Coordinates of C-alpha atoms and ligand atoms in Angstrom, one line a residue:
X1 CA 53.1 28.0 49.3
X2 CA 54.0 31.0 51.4
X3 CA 56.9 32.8 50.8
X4 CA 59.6 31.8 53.5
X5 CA 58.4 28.0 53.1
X6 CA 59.5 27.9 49.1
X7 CA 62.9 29.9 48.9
X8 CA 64.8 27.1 50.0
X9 CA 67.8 27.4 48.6
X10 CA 68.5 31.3 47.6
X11 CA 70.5 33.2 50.4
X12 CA 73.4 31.1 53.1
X13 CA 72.6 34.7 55.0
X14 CA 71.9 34.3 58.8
X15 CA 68.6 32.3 59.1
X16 CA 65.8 35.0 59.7
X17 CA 64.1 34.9 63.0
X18 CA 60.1 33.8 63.4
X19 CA 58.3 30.8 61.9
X20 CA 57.1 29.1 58.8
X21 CA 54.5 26.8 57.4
X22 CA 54.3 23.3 56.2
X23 CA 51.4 23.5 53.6
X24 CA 49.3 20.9 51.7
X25 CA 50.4 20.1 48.5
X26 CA 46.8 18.8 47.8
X27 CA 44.5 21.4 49.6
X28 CA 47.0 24.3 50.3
X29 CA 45.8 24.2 53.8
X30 CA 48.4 24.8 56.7
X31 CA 49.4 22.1 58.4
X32 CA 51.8 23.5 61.1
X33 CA 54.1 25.9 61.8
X34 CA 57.2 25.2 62.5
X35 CA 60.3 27.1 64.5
X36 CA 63.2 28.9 62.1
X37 CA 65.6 27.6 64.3
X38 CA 68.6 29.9 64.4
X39 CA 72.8 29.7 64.4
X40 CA 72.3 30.3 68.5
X41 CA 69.9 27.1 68.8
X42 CA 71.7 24.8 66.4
X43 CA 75.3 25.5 67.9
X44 CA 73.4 24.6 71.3
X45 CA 71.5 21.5 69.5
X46 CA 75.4 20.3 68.3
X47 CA 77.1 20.7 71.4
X48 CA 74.2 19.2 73.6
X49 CA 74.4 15.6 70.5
X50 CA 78.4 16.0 71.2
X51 CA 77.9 14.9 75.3
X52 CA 75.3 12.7 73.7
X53 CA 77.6 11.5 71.6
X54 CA 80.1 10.6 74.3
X55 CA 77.4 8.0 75.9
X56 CA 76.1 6.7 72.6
X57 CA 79.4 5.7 71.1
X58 CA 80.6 4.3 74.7
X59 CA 77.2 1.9 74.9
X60 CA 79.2 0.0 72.4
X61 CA 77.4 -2.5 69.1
X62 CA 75.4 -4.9 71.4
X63 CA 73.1 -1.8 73.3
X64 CA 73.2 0.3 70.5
X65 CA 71.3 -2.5 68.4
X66 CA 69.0 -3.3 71.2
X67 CA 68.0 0.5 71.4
X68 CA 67.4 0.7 67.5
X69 CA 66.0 -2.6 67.7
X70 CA 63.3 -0.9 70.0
X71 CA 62.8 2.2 67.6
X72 CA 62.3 -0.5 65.0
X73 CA 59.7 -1.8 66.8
X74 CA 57.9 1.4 67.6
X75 CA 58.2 2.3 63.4
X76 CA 56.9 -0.8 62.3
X77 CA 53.9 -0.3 64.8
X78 CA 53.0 3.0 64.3
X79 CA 53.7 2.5 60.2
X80 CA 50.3 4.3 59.4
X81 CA 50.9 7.0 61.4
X82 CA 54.2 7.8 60.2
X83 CA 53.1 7.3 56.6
X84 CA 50.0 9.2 57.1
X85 CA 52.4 12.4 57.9
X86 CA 54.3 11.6 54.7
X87 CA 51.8 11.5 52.6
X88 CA 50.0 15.1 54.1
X89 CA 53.2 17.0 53.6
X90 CA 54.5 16.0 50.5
X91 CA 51.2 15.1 48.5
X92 CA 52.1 11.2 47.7
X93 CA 49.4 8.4 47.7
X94 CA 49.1 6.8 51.4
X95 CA 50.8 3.3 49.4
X96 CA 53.8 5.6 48.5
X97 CA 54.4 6.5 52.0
X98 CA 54.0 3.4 53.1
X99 CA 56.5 2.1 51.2
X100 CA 59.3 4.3 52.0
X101 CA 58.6 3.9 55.9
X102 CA 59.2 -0.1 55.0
X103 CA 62.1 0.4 53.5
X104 CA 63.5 2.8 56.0
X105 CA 63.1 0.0 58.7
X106 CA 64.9 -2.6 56.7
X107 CA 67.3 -0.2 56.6
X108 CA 67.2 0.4 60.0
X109 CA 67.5 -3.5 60.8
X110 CA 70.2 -3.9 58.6
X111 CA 72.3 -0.4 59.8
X112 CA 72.0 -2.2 63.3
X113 CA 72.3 -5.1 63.0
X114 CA 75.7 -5.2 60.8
X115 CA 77.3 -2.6 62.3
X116 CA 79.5 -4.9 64.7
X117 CA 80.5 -7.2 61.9
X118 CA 81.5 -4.5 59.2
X119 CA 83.1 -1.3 61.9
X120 CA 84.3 -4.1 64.9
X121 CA 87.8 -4.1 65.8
X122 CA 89.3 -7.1 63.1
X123 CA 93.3 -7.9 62.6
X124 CA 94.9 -7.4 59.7
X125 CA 98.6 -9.1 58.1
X126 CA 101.4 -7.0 59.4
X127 CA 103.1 -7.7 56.4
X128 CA 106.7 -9.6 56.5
X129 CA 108.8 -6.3 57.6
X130 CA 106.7 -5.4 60.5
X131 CA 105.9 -9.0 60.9
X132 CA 106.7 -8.6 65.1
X133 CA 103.6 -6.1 65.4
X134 CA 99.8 -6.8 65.5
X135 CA 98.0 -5.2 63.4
X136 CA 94.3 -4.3 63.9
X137 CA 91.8 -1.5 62.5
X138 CA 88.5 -0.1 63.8
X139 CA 85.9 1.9 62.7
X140 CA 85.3 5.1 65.2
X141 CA 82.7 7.0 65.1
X142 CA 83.1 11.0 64.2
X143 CA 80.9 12.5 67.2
X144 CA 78.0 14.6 65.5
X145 CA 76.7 13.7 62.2
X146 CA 74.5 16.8 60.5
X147 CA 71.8 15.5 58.2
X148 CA 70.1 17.3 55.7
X149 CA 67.5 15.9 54.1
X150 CA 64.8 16.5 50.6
X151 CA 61.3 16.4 50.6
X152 CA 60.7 14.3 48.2
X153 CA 61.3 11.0 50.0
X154 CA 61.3 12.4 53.7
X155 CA 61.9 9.4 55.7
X156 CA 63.9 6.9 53.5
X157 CA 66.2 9.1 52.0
X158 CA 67.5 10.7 55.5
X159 CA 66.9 7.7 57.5
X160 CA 69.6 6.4 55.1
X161 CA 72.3 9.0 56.5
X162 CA 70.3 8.5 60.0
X163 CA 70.0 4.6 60.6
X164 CA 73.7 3.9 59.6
X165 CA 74.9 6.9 61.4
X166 CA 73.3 6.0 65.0
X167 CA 74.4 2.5 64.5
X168 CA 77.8 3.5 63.8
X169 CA 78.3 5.3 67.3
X170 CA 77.3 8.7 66.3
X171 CA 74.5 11.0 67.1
X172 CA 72.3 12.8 64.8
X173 CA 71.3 16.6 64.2
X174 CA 68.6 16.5 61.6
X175 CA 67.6 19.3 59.0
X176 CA 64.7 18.1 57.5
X177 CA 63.7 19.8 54.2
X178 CA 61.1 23.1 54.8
X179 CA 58.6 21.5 53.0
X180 CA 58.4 18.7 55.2
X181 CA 59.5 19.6 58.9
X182 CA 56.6 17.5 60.3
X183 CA 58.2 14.4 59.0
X184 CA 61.3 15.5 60.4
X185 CA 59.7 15.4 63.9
X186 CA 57.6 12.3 63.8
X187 CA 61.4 10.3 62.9
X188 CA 62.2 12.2 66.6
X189 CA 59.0 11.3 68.0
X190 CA 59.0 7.7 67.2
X191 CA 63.1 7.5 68.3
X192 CA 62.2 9.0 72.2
X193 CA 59.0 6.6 72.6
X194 CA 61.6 3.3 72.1
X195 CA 64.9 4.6 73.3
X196 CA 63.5 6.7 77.2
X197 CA 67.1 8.0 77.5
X198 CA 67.0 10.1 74.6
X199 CA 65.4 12.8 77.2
X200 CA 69.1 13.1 79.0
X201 CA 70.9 12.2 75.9
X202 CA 69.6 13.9 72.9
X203 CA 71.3 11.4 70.3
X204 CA 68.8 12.5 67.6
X205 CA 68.1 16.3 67.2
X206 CA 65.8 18.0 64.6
X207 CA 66.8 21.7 63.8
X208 CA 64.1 23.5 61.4
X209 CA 64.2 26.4 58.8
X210 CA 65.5 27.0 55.5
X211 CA 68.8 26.8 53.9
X212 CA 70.6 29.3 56.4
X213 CA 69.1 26.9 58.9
X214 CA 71.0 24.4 57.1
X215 CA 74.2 26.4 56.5
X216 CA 74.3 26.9 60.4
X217 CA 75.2 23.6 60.6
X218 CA 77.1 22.7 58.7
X219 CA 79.4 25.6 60.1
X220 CA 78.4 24.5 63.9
X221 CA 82.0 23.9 65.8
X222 CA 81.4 20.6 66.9
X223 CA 80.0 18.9 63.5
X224 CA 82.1 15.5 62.8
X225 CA 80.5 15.2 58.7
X226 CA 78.0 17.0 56.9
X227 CA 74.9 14.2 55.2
X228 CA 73.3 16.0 52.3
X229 CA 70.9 15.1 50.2
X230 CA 69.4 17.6 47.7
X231 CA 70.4 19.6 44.6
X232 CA 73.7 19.6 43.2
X233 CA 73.4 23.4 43.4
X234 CA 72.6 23.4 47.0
X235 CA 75.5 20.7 47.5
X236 CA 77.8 23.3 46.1
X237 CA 77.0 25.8 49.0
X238 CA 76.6 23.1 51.4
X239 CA 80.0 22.0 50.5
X240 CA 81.6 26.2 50.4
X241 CA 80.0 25.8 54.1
X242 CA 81.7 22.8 55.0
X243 CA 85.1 24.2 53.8
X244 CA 85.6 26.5 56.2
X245 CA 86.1 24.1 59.3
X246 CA 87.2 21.7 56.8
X247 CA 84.2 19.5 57.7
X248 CA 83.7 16.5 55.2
X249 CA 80.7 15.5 53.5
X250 CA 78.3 13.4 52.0
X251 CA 76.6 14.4 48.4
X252 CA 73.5 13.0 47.5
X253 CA 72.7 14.8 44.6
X254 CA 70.1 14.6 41.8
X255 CA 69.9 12.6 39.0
X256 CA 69.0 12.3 35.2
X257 CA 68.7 8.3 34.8
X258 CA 68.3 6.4 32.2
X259 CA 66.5 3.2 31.3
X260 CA 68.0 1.0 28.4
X261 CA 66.0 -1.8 26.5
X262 CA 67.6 -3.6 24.6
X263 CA 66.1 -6.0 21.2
X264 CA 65.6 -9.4 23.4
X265 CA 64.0 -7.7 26.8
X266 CA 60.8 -8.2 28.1
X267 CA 59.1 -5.4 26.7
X268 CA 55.9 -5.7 29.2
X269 CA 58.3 -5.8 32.2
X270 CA 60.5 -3.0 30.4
X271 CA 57.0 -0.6 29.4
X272 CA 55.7 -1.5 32.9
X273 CA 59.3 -0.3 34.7
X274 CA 59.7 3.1 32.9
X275 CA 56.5 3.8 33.6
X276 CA 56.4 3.7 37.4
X277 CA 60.2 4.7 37.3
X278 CA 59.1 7.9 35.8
X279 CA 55.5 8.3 37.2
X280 CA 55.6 7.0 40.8
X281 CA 55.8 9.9 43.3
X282 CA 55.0 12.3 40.2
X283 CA 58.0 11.6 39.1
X284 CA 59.9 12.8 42.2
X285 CA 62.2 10.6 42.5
X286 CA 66.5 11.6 42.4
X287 CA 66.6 7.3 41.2
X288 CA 63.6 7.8 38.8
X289 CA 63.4 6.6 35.5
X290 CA 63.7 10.7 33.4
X291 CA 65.3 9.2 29.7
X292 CA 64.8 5.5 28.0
X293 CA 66.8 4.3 25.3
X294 CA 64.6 2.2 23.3
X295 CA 67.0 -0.4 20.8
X296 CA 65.0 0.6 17.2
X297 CA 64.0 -3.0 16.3
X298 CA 61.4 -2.7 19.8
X299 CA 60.4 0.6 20.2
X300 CA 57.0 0.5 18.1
X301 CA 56.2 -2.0 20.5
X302 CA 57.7 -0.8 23.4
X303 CA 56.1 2.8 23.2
X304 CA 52.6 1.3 22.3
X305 CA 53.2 -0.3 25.5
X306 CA 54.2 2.9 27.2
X307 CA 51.0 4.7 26.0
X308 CA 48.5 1.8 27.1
X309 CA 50.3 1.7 30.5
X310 CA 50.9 5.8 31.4
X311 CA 47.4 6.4 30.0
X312 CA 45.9 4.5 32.7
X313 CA 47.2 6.6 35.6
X314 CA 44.6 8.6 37.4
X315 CA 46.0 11.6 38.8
X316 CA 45.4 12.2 42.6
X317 CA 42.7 15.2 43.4
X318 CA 42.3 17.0 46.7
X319 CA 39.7 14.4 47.5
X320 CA 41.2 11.1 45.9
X321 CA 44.6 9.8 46.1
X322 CA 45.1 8.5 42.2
X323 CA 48.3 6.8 41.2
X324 CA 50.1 9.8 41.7
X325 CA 49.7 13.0 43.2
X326 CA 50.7 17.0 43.4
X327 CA 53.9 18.4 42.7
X328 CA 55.3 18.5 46.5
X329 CA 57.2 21.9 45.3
X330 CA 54.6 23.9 43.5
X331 CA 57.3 25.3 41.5
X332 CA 58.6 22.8 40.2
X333 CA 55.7 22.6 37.5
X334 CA 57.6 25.8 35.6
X335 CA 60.4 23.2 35.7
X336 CA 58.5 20.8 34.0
X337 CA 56.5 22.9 31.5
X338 CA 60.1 24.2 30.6
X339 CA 61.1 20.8 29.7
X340 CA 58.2 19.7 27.8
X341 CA 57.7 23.3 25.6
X342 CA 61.3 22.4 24.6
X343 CA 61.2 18.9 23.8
X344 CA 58.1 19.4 21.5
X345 CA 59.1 22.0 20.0
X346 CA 62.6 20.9 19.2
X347 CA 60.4 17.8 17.2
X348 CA 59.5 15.8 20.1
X349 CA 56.6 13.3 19.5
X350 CA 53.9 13.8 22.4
X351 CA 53.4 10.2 23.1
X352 CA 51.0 10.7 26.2
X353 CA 49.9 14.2 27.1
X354 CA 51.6 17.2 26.6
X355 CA 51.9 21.1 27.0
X356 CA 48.6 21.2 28.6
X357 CA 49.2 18.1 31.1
X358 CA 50.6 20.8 32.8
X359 CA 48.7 23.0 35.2
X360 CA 49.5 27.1 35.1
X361 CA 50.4 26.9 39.0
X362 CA 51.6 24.1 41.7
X363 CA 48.7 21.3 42.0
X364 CA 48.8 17.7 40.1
X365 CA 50.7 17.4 36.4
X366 CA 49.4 14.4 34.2
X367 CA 51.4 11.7 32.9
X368 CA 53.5 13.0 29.9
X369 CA 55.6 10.9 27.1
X370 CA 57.6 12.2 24.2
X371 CA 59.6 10.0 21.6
X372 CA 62.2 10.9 19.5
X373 CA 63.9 14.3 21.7
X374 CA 66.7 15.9 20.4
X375 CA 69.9 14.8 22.9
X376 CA 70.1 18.6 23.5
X377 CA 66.9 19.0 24.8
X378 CA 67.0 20.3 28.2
X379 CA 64.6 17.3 29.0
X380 CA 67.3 15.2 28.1
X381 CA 70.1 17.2 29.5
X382 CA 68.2 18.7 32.6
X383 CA 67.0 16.5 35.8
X384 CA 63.1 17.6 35.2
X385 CA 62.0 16.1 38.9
X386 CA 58.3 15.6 37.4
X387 CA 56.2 13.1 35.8
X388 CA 57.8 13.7 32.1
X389 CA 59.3 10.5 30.3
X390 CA 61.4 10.8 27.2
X391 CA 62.1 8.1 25.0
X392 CA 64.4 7.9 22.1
X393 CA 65.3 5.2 19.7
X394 CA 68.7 4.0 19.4
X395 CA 70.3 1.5 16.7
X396 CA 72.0 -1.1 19.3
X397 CA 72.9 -0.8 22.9
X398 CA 76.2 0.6 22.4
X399 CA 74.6 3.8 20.9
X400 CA 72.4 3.6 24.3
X401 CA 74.9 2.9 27.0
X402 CA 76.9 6.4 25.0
X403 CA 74.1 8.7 25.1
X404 CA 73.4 7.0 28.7
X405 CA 77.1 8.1 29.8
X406 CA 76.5 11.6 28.1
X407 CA 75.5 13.7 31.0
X408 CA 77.0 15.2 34.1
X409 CA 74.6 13.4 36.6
X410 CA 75.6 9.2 37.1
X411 CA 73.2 8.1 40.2
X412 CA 71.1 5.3 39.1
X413 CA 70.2 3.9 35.9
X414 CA 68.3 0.9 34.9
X415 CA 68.7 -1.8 32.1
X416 CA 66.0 -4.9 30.4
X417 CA 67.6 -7.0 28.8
X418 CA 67.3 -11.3 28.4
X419 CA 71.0 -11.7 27.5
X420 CA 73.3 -8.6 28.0
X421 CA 71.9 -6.9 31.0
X422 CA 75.1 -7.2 33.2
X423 CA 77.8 -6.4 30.3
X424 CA 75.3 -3.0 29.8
X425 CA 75.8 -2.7 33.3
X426 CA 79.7 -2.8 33.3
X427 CA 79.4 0.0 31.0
X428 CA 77.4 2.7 32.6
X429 CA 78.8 5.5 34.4
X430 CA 76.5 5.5 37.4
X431 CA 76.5 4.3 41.1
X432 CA 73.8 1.7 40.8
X433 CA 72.1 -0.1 38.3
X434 CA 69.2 -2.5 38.3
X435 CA 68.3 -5.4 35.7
X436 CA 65.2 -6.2 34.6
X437 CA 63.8 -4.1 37.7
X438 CA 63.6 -1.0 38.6
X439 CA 65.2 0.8 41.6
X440 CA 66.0 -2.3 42.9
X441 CA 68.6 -1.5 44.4
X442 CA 67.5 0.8 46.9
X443 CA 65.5 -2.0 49.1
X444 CA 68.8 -3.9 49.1
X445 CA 70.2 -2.7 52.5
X446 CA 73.4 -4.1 51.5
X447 CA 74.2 -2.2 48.1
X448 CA 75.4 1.0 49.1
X449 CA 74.1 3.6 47.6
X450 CA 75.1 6.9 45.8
X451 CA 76.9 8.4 42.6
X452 CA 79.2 10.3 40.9
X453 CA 79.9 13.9 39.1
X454 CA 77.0 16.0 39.1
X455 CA 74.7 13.1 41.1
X456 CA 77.7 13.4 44.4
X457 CA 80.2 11.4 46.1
X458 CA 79.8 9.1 49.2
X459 CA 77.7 6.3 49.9
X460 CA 74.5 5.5 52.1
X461 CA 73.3 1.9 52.7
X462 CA 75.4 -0.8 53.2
X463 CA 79.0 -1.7 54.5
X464 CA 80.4 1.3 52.6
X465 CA 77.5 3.5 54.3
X466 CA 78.3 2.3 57.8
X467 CA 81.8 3.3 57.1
X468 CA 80.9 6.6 56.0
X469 CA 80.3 8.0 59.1
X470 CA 83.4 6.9 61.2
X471 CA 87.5 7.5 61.1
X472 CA 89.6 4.1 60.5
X473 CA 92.0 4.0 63.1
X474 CA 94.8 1.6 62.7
X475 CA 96.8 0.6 65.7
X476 CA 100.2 -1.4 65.5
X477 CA 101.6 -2.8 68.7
X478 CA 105.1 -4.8 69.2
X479 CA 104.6 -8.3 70.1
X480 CA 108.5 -8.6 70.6
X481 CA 111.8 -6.7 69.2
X482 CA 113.6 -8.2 66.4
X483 CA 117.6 -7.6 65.7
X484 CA 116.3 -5.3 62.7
X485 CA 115.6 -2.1 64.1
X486 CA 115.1 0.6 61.1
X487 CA 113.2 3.4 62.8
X488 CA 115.8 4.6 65.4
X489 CA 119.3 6.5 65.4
X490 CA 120.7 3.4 66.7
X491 CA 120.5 1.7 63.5
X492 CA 123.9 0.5 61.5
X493 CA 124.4 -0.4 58.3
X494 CA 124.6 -3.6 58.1
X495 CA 120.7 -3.2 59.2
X496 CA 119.9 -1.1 55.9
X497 CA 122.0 -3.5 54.0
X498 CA 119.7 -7.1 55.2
X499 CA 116.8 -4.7 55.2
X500 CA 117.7 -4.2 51.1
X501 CA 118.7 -7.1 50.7
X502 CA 114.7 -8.7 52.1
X503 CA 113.3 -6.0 49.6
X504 CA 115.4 -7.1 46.9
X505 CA 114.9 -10.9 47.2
X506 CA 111.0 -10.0 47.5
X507 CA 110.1 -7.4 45.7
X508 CA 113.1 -6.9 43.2
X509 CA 112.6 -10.0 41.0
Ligands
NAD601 P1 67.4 21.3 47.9 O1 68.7 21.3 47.3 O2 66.5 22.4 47.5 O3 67.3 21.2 49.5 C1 67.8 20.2 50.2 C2 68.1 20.6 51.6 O4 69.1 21.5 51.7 C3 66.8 21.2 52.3 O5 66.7 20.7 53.6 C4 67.2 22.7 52.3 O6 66.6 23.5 53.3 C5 68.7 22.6 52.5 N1 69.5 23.8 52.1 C6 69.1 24.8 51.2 N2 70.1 25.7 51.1 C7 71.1 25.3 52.0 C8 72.3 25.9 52.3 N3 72.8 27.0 51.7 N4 73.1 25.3 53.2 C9 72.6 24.1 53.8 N5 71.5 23.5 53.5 C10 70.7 24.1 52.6 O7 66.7 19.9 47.4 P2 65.2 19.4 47.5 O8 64.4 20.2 46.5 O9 64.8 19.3 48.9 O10 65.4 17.9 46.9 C11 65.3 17.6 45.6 C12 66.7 17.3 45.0 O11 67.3 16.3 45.8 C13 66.7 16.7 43.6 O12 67.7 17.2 42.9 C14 66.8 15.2 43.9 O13 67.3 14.5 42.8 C15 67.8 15.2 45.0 N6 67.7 13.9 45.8 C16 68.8 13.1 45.7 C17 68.8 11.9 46.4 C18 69.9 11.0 46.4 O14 70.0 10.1 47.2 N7 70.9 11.2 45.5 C19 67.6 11.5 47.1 C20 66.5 12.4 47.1 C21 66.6 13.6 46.5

């Protein structure tokens, strides 16, 4: 990893001028190089998307679906391709790719085609003092929408911001992550081949660089709402950014979820679940399974489970893909190592693997399980953002759902049970949940998604994420005048007195 390409996050200084790489994750070959765009260009990028904007949100529901509609069609065709791109710049297995892609075009269908129903123009009760106006709301949409976007899911995690955006009237600056820029441009690529006036219109812009490219715009005069999706630490600057033009934003944030099982789960299902939750994408995943509370009476079982099932993996080489692949971020294996040193040697039990599943520098980590972690383990406190599963044996669920609730992060979380799995559910102090699945609730196009403290606020995906990006804008208009006039100088007191008098009989009882 050069230099520029891995200090993401460090300065909000102006962006420095000149270029930057997108590497391999697998062969540390160069892929491309890629513009550091600065403050200059992405001023000019947002104020170009804002006239864009103008004929975007004009076209109105029924064209802007048939345009996405089109795009639709273009990703669905050239699925490979797109995935192919994926799966160079961040390391994943070709299937992995593949899979985000899909669920980016549901998403994409979905964003599109709902976007009439849920941000249309409806009527609502005037209520029985105003009861001579009509009342009606609508969603607008808020101009330019700035995304920025991780690497570690490039296309479905953005498109989230991106799909619901467009559909919702805006149009779209992009900041793809600077480890996967390429991605970033084949989401453009694929847009201008379905929707031929993008050329005059630029309704989806990609700006690259690092994080000053980032913090350009989120600062650029023109920006209607900041996406972000990355690091709570990041989301703090991103946010410091946004304050100063009082710009309001989106946090996608990371995660530290939990998987609960309780005595009468299906313990295959339940093994089977933690073990993709934590492993799949090398355990790169903000939703990812990174703690399970196992209830006492099942864990010798469940963890025998576990072992047979993360033992298995083969770990993807240069050459072949394996069930997982490199760490995207090379170093993000100190990150890892940091975790498991300190979960062993606070009494840890390595399950699968261990200290040595992890390599001295960047390239693929193995499969690692620890039972029985101290709670203050930084494995258990920290998101780790690698393949490391921790799994710790609680008395009942109760003692589960508490040390489930006992972090900062609450994104996602995931429960097996036969009997209790909603009531578990209830509990949790997360944004999603999924029962007797895993992550489930990310291909649902109609669950919005998102969480709270430490994980961000805001919601992709669904109604809630269409009406993210737009301003309500409630309009009352007189049908006729009635005798009780209230909001004028005019009015006597006999008014105030009837109008007291309707409160009273109403309300006052
Ligand atoms: P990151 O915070 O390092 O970077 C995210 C993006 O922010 C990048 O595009 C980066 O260039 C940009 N950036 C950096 N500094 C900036 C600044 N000062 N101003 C504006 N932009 C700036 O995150 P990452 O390493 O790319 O992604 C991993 C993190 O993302 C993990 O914590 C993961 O859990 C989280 N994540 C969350 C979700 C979710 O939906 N909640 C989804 C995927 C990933």
């Amino acid at each position: 990893m050069s230099a520029t390409a891995a200090d993401s996050t460090a300065t909000t200084a102006a962006p420095p001028a000149g270029d930057f790489a997108s590497l391999s994750p697998r062969t540390g070959e160069e892929l491309a190089r890629y513009p550091v765009h600065d403050g200059e260009h992405v001023r000019s990028a947002v104020r170009a998307a804002a006239e864009a904007a103008q004929w975007w949100g004009g076209l109105g529901f029924d064209e802007r679906r048939r345009r996405l509609a089109a795009w639709k069609k273009v990703l669905v065709a050239q699925l490979d391709r797109v995935a192919r791109v994926v799966a160079d710049e961040t390391g994943k297995p070709m299937d992995d790719a593949r899979l985000e892609v899909v669920l980016a075009i549901d998403h994409l269908d979905w964003a599109s085609a709902n976007a009439k129903k849920v941000l249309g123009k409806r009527s609502v009760s005037p209520g029985l003092l105003m009861a001579n106006q009509a009342a009606t709301v609508a969603y607008r949409p808020l101009g330019v929408v700035g995304v920025i976007g991780p690497w570690n899911y490039p296309v479905f995690t953005p498109m989230g911001s991106i799909a619901y955006a467009l559909a919702a009237g805006n149009t779209v600056v992009f900041k793809p992550s600077e480890l996967t820029p390429g991605v970033g441009h084949e989401i453009a690529r694929t847009l201008a081949e379905a929707v031929p006036e993008v050329g005059r219109y630029p309704l989806f812009t990609v700006v690259t660089g690092l994080g000053p490219t980032g913090a350009e715009l989120c600062r650029a005069p023109g920006i209607g709402k900041i996406a972000f999706t990355g690091s709570a630490a990041t989301g703090r600057r991103v946010m410091a950014a946004c304050a100063e033009n009082l710009v309001p934003v989106l946090m996608e944030c990371g995660g530290k979820d939990p998987l609960i099982v309780d005595a009468d789960a299906d313990l295959d299902a339940a093994a089977d679940a933690a073990v993709w939750g934590g492993m799949s994408n090398a355990g790169q995943t903000c939703v990812g399974v990174e703690r399970v509370y196992v209830v006492e009476s099942v864990a010798g079982r469940f963890l025998e489970k576990v072992r047979t099932a993360a033992s298995r993996l083969q770990v993807g080489t240069a050459a072949q893909e394996g069930d997982l692949g490199p760490m995207t971020m090379p170093s993000q294996t100190e990150i890892v190592r940091r975790h498991v040193t300190d979960a062993l040697e606070k009494g840890g039990r390595a399950i699968v693997g261990g200290a040595d599943s992890v390599p001295a520098q960047g390239g693929a980590i193995s499969p690692v399980v620890i039972a029985d972690v101290p709670e203050d383990s930084v494995a258990v406190t920290e998101e780790t953002f690698g393949p490391l599963v921790v799994v710790n044996r609680v008395p009942d669920v109760d003692e589960a759902v508490r040390r489930a609730n006992a972090t900062g992060y609450g994104l996602g979380a995931t429960v097996f049970s036969a009997r209790r799995g909603e009531r578990i559910a209830e509990q949790l102090r997360c944004g999603m949940v999924s029962i007797n699945g895993v992550i489930s609730f990310a291909g649902i196009p109609s669950l919005p998604f998102g969480g709270v403290g430490e994980s961000g606020f805001g919601r992709i995906h669904g109604a809630d994420g269409l009406r993210e990006f737009t301003r309500a804008q409630s309009v009352a208009r007189q049908r006729f005048p009635i005798p009780l006039v209230v909001t004028s100088f005019r009015r006597t007191a006999r008014t105030m007195q009837a109008l007291t008098g309707i409160v009273k009989a109403r309300h006052g009882r």
